[in-house]
Coordinates of C-alpha atoms in Angstrom, one line a residue:
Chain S
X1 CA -190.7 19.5 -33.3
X2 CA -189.4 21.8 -36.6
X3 CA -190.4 24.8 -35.0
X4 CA -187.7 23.6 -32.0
X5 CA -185.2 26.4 -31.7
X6 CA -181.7 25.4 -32.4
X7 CA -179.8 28.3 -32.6
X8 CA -180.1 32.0 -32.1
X9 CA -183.6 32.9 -34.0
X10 CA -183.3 29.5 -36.7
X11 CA -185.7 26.3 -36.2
X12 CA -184.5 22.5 -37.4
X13 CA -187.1 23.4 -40.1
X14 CA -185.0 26.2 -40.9
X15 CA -181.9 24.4 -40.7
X16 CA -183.4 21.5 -42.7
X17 CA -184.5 23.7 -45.6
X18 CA -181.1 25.3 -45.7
X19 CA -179.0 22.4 -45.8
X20 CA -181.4 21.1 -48.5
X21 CA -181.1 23.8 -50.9
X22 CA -177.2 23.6 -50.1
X23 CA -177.1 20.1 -50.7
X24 CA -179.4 19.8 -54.0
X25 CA -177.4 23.3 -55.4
X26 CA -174.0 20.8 -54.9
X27 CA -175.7 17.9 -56.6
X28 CA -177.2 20.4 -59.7
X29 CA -173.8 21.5 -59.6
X30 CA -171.9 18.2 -59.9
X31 CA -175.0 17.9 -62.9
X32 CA -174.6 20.3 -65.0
X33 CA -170.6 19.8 -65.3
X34 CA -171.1 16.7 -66.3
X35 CA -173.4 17.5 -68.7
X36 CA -171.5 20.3 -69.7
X37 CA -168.3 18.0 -70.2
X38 CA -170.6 16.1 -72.4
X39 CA -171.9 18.3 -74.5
X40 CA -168.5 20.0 -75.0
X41 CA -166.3 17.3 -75.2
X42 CA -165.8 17.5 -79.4
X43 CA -166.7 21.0 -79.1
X44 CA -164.7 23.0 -77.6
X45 CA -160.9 22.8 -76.1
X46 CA -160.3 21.1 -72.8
X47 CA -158.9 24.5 -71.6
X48 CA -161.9 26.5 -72.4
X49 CA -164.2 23.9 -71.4
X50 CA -162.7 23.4 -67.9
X51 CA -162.6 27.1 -67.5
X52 CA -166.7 27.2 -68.2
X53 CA -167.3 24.3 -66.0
X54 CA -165.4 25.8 -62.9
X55 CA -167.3 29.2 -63.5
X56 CA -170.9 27.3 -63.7
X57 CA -170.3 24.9 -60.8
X58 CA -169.2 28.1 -58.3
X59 CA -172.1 30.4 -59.7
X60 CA -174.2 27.5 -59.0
X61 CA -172.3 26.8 -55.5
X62 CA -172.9 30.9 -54.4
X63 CA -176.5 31.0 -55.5
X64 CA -176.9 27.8 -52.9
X65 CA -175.1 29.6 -50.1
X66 CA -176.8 32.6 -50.2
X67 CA -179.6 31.1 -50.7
X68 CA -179.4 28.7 -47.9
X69 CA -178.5 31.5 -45.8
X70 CA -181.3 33.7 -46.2
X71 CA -183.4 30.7 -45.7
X72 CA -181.6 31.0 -41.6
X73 CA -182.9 34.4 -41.2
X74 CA -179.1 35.8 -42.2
X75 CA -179.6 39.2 -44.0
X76 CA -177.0 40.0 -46.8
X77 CA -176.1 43.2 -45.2
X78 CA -175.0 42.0 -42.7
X79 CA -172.9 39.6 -44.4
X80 CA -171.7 41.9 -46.1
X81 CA -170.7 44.1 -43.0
X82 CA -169.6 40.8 -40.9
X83 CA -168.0 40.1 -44.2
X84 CA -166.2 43.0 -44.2
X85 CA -164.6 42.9 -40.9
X86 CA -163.9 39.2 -41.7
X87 CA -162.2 39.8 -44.6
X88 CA -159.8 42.2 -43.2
X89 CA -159.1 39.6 -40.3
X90 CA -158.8 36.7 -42.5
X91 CA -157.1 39.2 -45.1
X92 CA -153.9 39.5 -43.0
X93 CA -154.3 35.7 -41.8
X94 CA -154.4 34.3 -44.8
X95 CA -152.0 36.6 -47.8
X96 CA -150.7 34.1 -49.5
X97 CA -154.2 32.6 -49.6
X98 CA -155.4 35.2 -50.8
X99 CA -152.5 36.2 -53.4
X100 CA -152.8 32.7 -54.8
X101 CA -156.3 33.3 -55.5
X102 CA -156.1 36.8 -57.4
X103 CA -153.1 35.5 -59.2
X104 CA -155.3 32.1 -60.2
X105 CA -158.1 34.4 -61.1
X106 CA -155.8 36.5 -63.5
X107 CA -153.8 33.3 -64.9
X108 CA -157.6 32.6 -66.0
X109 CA -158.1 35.5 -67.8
X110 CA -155.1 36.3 -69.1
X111 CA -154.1 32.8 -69.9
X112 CA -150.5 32.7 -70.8
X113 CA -150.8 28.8 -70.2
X114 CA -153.5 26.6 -70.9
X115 CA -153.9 22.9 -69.8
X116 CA -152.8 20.6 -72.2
X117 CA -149.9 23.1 -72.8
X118 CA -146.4 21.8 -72.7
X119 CA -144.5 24.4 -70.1
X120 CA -141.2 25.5 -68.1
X121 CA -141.8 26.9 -65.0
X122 CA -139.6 27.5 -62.7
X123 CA -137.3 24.7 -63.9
X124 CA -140.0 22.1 -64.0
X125 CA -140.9 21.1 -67.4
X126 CA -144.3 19.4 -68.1
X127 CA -147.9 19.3 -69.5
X128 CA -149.9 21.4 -67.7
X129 CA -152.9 19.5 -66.4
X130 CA -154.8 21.6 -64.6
X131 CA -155.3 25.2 -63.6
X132 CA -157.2 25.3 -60.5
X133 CA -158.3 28.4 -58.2
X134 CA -155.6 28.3 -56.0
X135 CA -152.3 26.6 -57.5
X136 CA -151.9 24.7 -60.7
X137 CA -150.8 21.0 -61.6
X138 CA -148.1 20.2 -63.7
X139 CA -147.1 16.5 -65.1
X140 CA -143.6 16.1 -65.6
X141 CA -142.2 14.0 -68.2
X142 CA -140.7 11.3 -65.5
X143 CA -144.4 11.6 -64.7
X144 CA -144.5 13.4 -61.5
X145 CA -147.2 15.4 -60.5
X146 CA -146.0 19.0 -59.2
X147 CA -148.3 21.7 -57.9
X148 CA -147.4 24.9 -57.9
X149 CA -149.1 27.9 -56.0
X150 CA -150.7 30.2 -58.3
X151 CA -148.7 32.9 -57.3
X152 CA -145.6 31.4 -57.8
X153 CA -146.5 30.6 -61.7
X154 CA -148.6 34.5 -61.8
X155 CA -144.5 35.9 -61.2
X156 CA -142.6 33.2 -62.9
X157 CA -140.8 33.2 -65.7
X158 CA -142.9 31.3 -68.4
X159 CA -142.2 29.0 -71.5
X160 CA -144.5 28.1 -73.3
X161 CA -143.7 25.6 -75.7
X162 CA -147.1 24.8 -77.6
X163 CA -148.0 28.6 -78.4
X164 CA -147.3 28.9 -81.7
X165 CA -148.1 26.0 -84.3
X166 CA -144.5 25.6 -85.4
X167 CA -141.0 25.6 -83.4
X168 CA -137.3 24.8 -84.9
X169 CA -134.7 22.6 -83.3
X170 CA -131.0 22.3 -84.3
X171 CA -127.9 20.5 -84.7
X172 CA -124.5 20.9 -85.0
X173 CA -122.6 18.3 -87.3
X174 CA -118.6 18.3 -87.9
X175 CA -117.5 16.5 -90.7
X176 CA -113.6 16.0 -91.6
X177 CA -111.6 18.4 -93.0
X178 CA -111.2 16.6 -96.0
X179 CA -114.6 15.7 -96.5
X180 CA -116.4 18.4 -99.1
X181 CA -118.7 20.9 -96.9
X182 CA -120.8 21.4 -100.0
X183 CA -121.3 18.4 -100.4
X184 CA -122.5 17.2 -96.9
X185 CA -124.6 20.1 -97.1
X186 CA -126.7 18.8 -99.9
X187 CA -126.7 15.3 -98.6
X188 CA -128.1 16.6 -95.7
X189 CA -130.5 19.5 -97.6
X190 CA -132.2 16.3 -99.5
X191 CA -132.6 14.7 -96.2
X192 CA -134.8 17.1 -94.9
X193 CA -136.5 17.8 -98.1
X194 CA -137.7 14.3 -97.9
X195 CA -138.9 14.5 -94.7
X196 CA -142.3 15.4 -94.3
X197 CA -142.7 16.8 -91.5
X198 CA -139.5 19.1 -91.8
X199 CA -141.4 22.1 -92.5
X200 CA -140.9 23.9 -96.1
X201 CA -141.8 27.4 -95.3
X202 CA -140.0 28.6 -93.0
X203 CA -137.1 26.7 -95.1
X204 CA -134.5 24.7 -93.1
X205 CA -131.0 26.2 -92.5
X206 CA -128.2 24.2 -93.4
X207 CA -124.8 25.9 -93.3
X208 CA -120.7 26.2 -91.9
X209 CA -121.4 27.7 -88.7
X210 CA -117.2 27.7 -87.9
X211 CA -114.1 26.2 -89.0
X212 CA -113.5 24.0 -85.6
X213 CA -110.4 22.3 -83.8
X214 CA -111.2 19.0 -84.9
X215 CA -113.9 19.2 -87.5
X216 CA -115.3 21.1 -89.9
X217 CA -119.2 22.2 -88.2
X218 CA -122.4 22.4 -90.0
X219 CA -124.8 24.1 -88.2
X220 CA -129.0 22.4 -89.0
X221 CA -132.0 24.1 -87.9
X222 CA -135.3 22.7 -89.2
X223 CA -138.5 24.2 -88.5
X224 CA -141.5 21.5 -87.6
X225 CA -144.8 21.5 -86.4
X226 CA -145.3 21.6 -82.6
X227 CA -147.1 18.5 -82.4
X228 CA -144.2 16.9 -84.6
X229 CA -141.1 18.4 -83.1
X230 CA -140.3 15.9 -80.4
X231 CA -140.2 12.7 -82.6
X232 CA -138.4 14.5 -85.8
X233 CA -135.7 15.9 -83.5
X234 CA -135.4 13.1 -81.9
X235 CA -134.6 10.9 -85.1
X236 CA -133.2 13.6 -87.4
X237 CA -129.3 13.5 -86.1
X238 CA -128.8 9.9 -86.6
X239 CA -130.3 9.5 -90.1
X240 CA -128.2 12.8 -91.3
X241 CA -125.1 10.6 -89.6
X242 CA -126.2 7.5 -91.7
X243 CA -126.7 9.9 -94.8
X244 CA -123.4 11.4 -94.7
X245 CA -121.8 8.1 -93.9
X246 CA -123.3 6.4 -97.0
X247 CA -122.2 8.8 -99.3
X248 CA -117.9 8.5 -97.8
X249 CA -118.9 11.5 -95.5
X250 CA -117.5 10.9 -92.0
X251 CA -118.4 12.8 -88.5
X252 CA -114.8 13.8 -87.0
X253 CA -113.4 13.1 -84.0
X254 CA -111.2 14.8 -81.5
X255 CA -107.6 14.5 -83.4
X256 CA -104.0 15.5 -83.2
X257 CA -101.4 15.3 -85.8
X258 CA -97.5 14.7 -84.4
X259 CA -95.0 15.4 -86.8
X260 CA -91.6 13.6 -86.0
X261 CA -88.1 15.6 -86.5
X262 CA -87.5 13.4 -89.9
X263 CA -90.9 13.9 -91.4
X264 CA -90.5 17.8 -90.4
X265 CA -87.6 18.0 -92.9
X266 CA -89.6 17.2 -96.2
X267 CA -92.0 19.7 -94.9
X268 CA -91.0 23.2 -96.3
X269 CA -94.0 24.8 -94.3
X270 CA -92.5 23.6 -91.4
X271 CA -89.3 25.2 -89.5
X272 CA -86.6 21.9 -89.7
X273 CA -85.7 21.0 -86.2
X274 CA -82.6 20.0 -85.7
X275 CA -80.8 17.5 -83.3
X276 CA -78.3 17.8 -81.2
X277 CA -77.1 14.1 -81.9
Chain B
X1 CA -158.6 0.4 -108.5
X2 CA -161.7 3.1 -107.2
X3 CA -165.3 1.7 -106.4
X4 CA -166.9 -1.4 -104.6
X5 CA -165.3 -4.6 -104.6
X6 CA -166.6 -7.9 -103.9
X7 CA -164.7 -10.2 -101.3
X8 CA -162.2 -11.8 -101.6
X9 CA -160.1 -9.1 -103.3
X10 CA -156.7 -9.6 -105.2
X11 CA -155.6 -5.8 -106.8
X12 CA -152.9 -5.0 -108.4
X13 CA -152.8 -1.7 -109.6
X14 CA -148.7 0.4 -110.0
X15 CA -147.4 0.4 -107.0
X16 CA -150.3 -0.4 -104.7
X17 CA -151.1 -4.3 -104.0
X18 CA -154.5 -4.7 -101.8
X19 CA -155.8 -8.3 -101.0
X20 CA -158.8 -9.1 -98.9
X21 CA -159.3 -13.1 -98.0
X22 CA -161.9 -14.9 -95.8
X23 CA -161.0 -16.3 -92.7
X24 CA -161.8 -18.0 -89.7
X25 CA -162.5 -14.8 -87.9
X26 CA -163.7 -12.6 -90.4
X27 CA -161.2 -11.0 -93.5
X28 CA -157.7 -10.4 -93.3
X29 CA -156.8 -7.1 -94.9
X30 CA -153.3 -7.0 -96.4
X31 CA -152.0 -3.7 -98.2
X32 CA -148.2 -3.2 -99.7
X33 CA -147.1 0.0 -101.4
X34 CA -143.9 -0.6 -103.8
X35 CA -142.9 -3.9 -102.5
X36 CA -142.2 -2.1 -99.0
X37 CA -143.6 -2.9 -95.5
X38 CA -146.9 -4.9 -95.5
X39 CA -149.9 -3.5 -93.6
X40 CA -152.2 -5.9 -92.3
X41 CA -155.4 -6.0 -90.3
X42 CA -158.0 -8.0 -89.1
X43 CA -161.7 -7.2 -90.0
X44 CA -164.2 -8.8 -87.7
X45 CA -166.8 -9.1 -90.3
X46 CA -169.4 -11.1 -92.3
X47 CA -171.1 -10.4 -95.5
X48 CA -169.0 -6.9 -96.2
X49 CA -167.8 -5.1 -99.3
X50 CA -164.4 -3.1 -99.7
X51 CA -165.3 0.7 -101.6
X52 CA -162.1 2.5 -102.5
X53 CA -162.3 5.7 -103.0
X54 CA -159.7 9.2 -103.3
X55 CA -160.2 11.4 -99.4
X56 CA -159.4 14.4 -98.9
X57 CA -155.4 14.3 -99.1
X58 CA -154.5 15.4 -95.4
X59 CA -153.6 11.8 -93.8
X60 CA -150.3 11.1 -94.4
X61 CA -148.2 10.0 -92.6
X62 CA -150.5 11.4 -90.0
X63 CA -153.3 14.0 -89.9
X64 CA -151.9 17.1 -88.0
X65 CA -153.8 19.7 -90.4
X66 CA -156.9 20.6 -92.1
X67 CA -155.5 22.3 -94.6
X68 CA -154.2 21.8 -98.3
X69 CA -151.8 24.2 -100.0
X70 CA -151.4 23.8 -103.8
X71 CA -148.5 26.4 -104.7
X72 CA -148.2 26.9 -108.5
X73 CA -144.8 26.9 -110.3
X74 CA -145.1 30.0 -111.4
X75 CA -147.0 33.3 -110.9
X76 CA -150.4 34.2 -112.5
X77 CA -151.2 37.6 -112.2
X78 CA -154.9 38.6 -113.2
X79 CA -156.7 41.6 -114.3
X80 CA -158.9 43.5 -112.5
X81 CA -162.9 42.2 -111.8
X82 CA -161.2 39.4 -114.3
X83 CA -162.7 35.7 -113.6
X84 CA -160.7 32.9 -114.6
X85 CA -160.9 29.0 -114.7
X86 CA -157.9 26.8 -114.2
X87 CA -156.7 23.6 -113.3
X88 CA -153.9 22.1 -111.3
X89 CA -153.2 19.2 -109.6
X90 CA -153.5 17.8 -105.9
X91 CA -152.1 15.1 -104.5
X92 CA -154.2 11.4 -103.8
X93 CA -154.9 9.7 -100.6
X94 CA -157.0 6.4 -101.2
X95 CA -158.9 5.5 -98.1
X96 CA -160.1 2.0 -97.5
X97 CA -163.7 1.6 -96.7
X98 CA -165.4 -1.4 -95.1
X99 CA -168.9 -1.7 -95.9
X100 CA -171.4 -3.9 -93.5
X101 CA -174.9 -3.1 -92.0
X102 CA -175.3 -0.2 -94.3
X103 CA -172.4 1.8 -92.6
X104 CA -168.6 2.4 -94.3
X105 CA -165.8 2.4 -91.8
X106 CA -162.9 3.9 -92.7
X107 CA -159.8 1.5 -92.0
X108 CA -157.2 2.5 -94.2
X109 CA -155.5 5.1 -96.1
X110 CA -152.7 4.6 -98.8
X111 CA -151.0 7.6 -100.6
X112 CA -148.2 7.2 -103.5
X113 CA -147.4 10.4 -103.3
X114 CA -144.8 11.6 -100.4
X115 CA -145.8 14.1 -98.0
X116 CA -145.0 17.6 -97.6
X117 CA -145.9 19.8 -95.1
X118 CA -145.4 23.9 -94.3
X119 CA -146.5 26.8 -92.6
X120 CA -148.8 29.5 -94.0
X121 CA -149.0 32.8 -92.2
X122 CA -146.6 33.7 -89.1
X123 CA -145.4 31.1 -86.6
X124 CA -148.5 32.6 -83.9
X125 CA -151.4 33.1 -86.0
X126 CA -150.6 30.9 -89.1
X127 CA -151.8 27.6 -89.9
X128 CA -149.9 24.3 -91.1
X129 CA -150.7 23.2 -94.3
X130 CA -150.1 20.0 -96.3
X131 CA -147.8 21.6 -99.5
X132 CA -147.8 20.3 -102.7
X133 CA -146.3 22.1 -105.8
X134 CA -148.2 22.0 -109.0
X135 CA -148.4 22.9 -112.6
X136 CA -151.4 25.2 -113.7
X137 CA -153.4 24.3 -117.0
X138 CA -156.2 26.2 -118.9
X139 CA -157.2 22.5 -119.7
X140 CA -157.7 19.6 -117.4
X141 CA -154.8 18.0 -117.8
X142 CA -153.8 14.0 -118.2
X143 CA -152.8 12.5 -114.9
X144 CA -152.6 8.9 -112.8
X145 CA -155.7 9.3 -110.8
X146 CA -153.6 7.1 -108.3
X147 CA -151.2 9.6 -108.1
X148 CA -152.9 13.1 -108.6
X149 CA -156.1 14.4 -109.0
X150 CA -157.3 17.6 -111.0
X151 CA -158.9 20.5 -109.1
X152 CA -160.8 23.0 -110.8
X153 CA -160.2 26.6 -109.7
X154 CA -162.6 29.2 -110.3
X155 CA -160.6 32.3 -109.7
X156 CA -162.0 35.7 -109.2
X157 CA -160.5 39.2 -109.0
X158 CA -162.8 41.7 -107.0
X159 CA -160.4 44.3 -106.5
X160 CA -159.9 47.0 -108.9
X161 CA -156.1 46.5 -109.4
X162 CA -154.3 43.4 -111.1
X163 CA -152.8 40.7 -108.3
X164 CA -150.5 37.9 -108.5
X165 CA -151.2 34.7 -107.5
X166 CA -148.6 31.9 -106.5
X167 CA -150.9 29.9 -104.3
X168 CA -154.1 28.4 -103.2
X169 CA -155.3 27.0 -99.4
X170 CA -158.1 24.8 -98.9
X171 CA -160.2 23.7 -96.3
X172 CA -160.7 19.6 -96.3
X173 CA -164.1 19.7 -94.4
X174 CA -166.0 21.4 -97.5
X175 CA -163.7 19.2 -99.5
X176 CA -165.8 17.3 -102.1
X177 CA -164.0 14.7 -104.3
X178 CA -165.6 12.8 -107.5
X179 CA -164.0 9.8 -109.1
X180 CA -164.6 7.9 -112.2
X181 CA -161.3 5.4 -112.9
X182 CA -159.6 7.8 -115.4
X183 CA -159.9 11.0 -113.1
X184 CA -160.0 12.2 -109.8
X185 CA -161.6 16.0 -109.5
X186 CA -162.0 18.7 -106.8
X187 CA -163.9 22.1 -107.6
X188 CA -162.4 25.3 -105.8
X189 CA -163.1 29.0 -106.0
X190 CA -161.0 31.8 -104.8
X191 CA -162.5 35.0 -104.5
X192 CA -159.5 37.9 -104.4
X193 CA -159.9 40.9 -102.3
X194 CA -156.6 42.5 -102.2
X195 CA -153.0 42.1 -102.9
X196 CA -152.8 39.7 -99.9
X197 CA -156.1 38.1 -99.0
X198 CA -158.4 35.9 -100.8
X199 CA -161.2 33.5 -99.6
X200 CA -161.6 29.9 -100.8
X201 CA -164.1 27.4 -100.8
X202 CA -164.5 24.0 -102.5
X203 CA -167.8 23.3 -103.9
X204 CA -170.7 21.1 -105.6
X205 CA -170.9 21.4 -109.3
X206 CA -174.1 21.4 -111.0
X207 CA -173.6 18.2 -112.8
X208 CA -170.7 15.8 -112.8
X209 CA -171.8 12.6 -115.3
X210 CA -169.7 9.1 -115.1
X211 CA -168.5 10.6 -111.7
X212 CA -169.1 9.4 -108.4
X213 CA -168.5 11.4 -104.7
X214 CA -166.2 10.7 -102.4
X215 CA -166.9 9.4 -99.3
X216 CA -166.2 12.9 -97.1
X217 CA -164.0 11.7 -94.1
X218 CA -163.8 15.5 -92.6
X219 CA -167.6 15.9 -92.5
X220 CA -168.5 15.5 -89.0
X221 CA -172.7 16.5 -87.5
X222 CA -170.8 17.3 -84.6
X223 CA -168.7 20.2 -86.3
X224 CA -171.4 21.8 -88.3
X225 CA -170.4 25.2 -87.2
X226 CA -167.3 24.6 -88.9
X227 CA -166.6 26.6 -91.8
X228 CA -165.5 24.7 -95.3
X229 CA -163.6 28.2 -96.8
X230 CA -160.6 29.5 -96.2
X231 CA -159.3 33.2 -95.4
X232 CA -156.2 33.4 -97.0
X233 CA -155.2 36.6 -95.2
X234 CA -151.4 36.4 -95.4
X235 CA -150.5 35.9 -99.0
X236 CA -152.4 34.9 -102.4

């Protein structure tokens, strides 16, 4: 009954074997990355260990295939020549496919984003969360889940906001015009100095960025760790209000001084206007 | 304050109050730095000990580095092929150790000291780095153990031109901290190569007497490819 023909030249036996060898190289597969993800887990970075796991699990995958098809009497030269004509067919079929691929292949090697990177891409702002073979998975902050073709994130314009270990942030404070700058610039130096994770080398900025309409403005840029940024920006602008406010410091307003005709003549640095009463 | 304490526990110590009482459940763990916030937590134990001892100071307010940067307040230039012993200070972390079934669990840390922390090297390839600034000595100097401890720098030109020195990085795992209830001490060596680059490493002395180790809290089996020195390679 195994030596029963089933198609072309191959036997169930045939078949049987095949499909075994397929089946167990899927299973020893699905093993070894999770023994992999195991082993690695404190030992290397999700990122890298993710990109070994993909690479052992399709090695692994290919072996079975070829395996499994040389077990059906298939001979890899022709594959390779029915492969060859293939590809060209599916080629022009399947571009984008195709592009997706090459361009997930090089967003592998040259890795300008990682998983577990926080990233802008094309607008969409997110933790990357995975970086598959064909497209790549991005979780949004409102907690979406976006997938982009690999292509699309291979040409696009990247930010990458976990690259380096530190980033700055900024504000812009306007105090009164009669409030001392100098002052509010200390308040608001000790502030930071106190704060640890406001980083001391590269040193904060604190200065008067422009003489303003309504206010006075003090431009703040603190550097902080990457992992820290968030929560110190975050908190940073309403304690420096608070400071300033404690010390008789106030944050101006829109304002508009009207002077009335009277007024205007006890003021010699104003013309007098006069009425025609 | 440092050592093994029997429960319950009442310490008063400065700034730090710690007290440990039985209950129902186990021990209820309550900690208060300076009259602020209270820190409490349940221990779901029998028959346990509390050891406090100083950990490598990288904790507070959370741990986001391995690294310790102790710059000096003022520049020390050395000859060359000159080898020099110094001291300075480092800032204390207490960690709070539960101790049942012959295993310590770590379960709280406490630092008087507030926390700084910078960048060494360039925004890409740099490293943060707890900061703290420091005096230097040529003898070990009188501190609160609570508040500082003393680390012992054995510094060592190898280049054939002088160098200055402002600073000093250190890696915690390597860290290795002894305590007796006057002192807290931490043993270093810098090895100069150049104008720029140095390589540290904290180390075991010979013999310590009337001091015991620190627990080490960045010692892992799992991370024994990790290194315990330091490359300073952009700026001694």
């Amino acid at each position: 009954m195994l030596d029963k023909i089933m198609w072309g030249n191959i036997t169930l036996l045939q078949l049987i074997i095949a499909f075994s060898i397929f089946f167990i190289s899927v299973i020893v597969s699905r093993i070894l990355s999770l023994y992999v993800r195991k082993t690695l887990k404190n030992k290397a970075s999700k990122d890298n260990m993710e990109v070994i796991i993909k690479v052992i699990s399709f090695v692994i995958l290919i072996i079975g295939v070829i395996w499994s098809l040389s077990i059906m009497g298939l001979k890899l030269s022709g594959l390779l020549v029915a492969g060859g004509i293939a590809g060209i067919v599916l080629g022009f079929a399947s571009q984008s496919i195709v592009g997706n691929l090459i361009s997930g292949l090089f967003l592998i090697v040259e890795r300008p984003i990682k998983i577990g990177d926080t990233v802008n891409l094309n607008d969409i702002t997110g933790i990357v969360e995975d970086i598959k073979i064909i497209s790549t998975t991005i979780r949004t902050f409102d907690g979406f889940q976006v997938r982009i073709p690999n292509e699309k994130v291979f040409t696009a314009n990247i930010s990458n906001y976990v690259t380096n270990v530190v980033r700055r942030f900024e504000y812009n404070v306007g105090i009164r015009y009669t409030d001392d700058a100098d002052k509010a610039i200390g308040i608001i130096e000790e502030l930071i100095e106190n704060e640890p994770f406001a980083l001391k080398v590269p040193g904060p900025l604190v200065w008067v960025n422009n003489l303003g309409d309504n206010a006075v403005n003090i431009n703040v840029k603190i550097w902080s760790p990457v992992s820290e940024w968030w929560g110190l920006k975050t908190t940073m602008l309403w304690r420096i209000k608070k400071a300033l406010e404690t010390q008789g410091i106030e944050v101006a307003f829109p304002q508009r001084v009207v002077w009335f005709g009277d007024q205007r003549a006890n003021n010699d640095a104003l013309p007098v206007v006069k009425s025609d009463k | 304050m440092y050592g093994t304490h029997e429960i319950p526990l009442s310490l008063q110590e400065k700034d730090i109050s710690i007290n440990v009482t039985k209950t129902e459940f186990g021990y209820q763990y309550i900690r208060q730095i300076a009259g602020g916030l209270e820190f409490q937590k349940a221990l779901l134990a029998v028959r346990s000990k509390i050891l406090i001892t100083p950990v490598e100071p990288l904790n507070h307010p959370k741990h986001i580095t391995n690294f310790l940067l102790l710059e000096f307040d003022r520049e020390l230039m050395i000859a060359p092929q000159q080898e020099k012993t110094l001291y300075a200070t480092f800032p204390i972390e207490l960690g709070v150790f539960i101790y049942a079934k012959q295993t310590y669990e770590l379960f709280d840390k406490i630092s008087c000291i507030p926390a700084k922390y910078s960048l060494y090297g360039d925004p890409k390839n740099g490293v943060v780095v707890r900061y703290h600034l420091t005096s230097v000595y040529s003898k070990i100097p009188q501190v609160d153990p609570l508040h500082f401890g003393i680390i012992q720098m054995n510094i060592k030109n190898n280049n054939s031109n002088w160098n200055t020195i402002t600073k000093i990085v250190l890696n915690a795992y390597g860290m290795k901290l002894y305590y007796s209830p006057l002192q807290v001490k931490l043993f270093a060596s810098m090895k100069i190569s150049d104008e720029l680059s140095a390589e540290t490493d904290c180390y075991e002395p010979s013999t310590e007497k009337n001091f015991k180790k620190s627990i080490e809290i960045y010692q892992s089996k799992k991370l024994s490819i990790l290194t315990t020195k330091f490359n300073m390679m952009d700026g001694i």
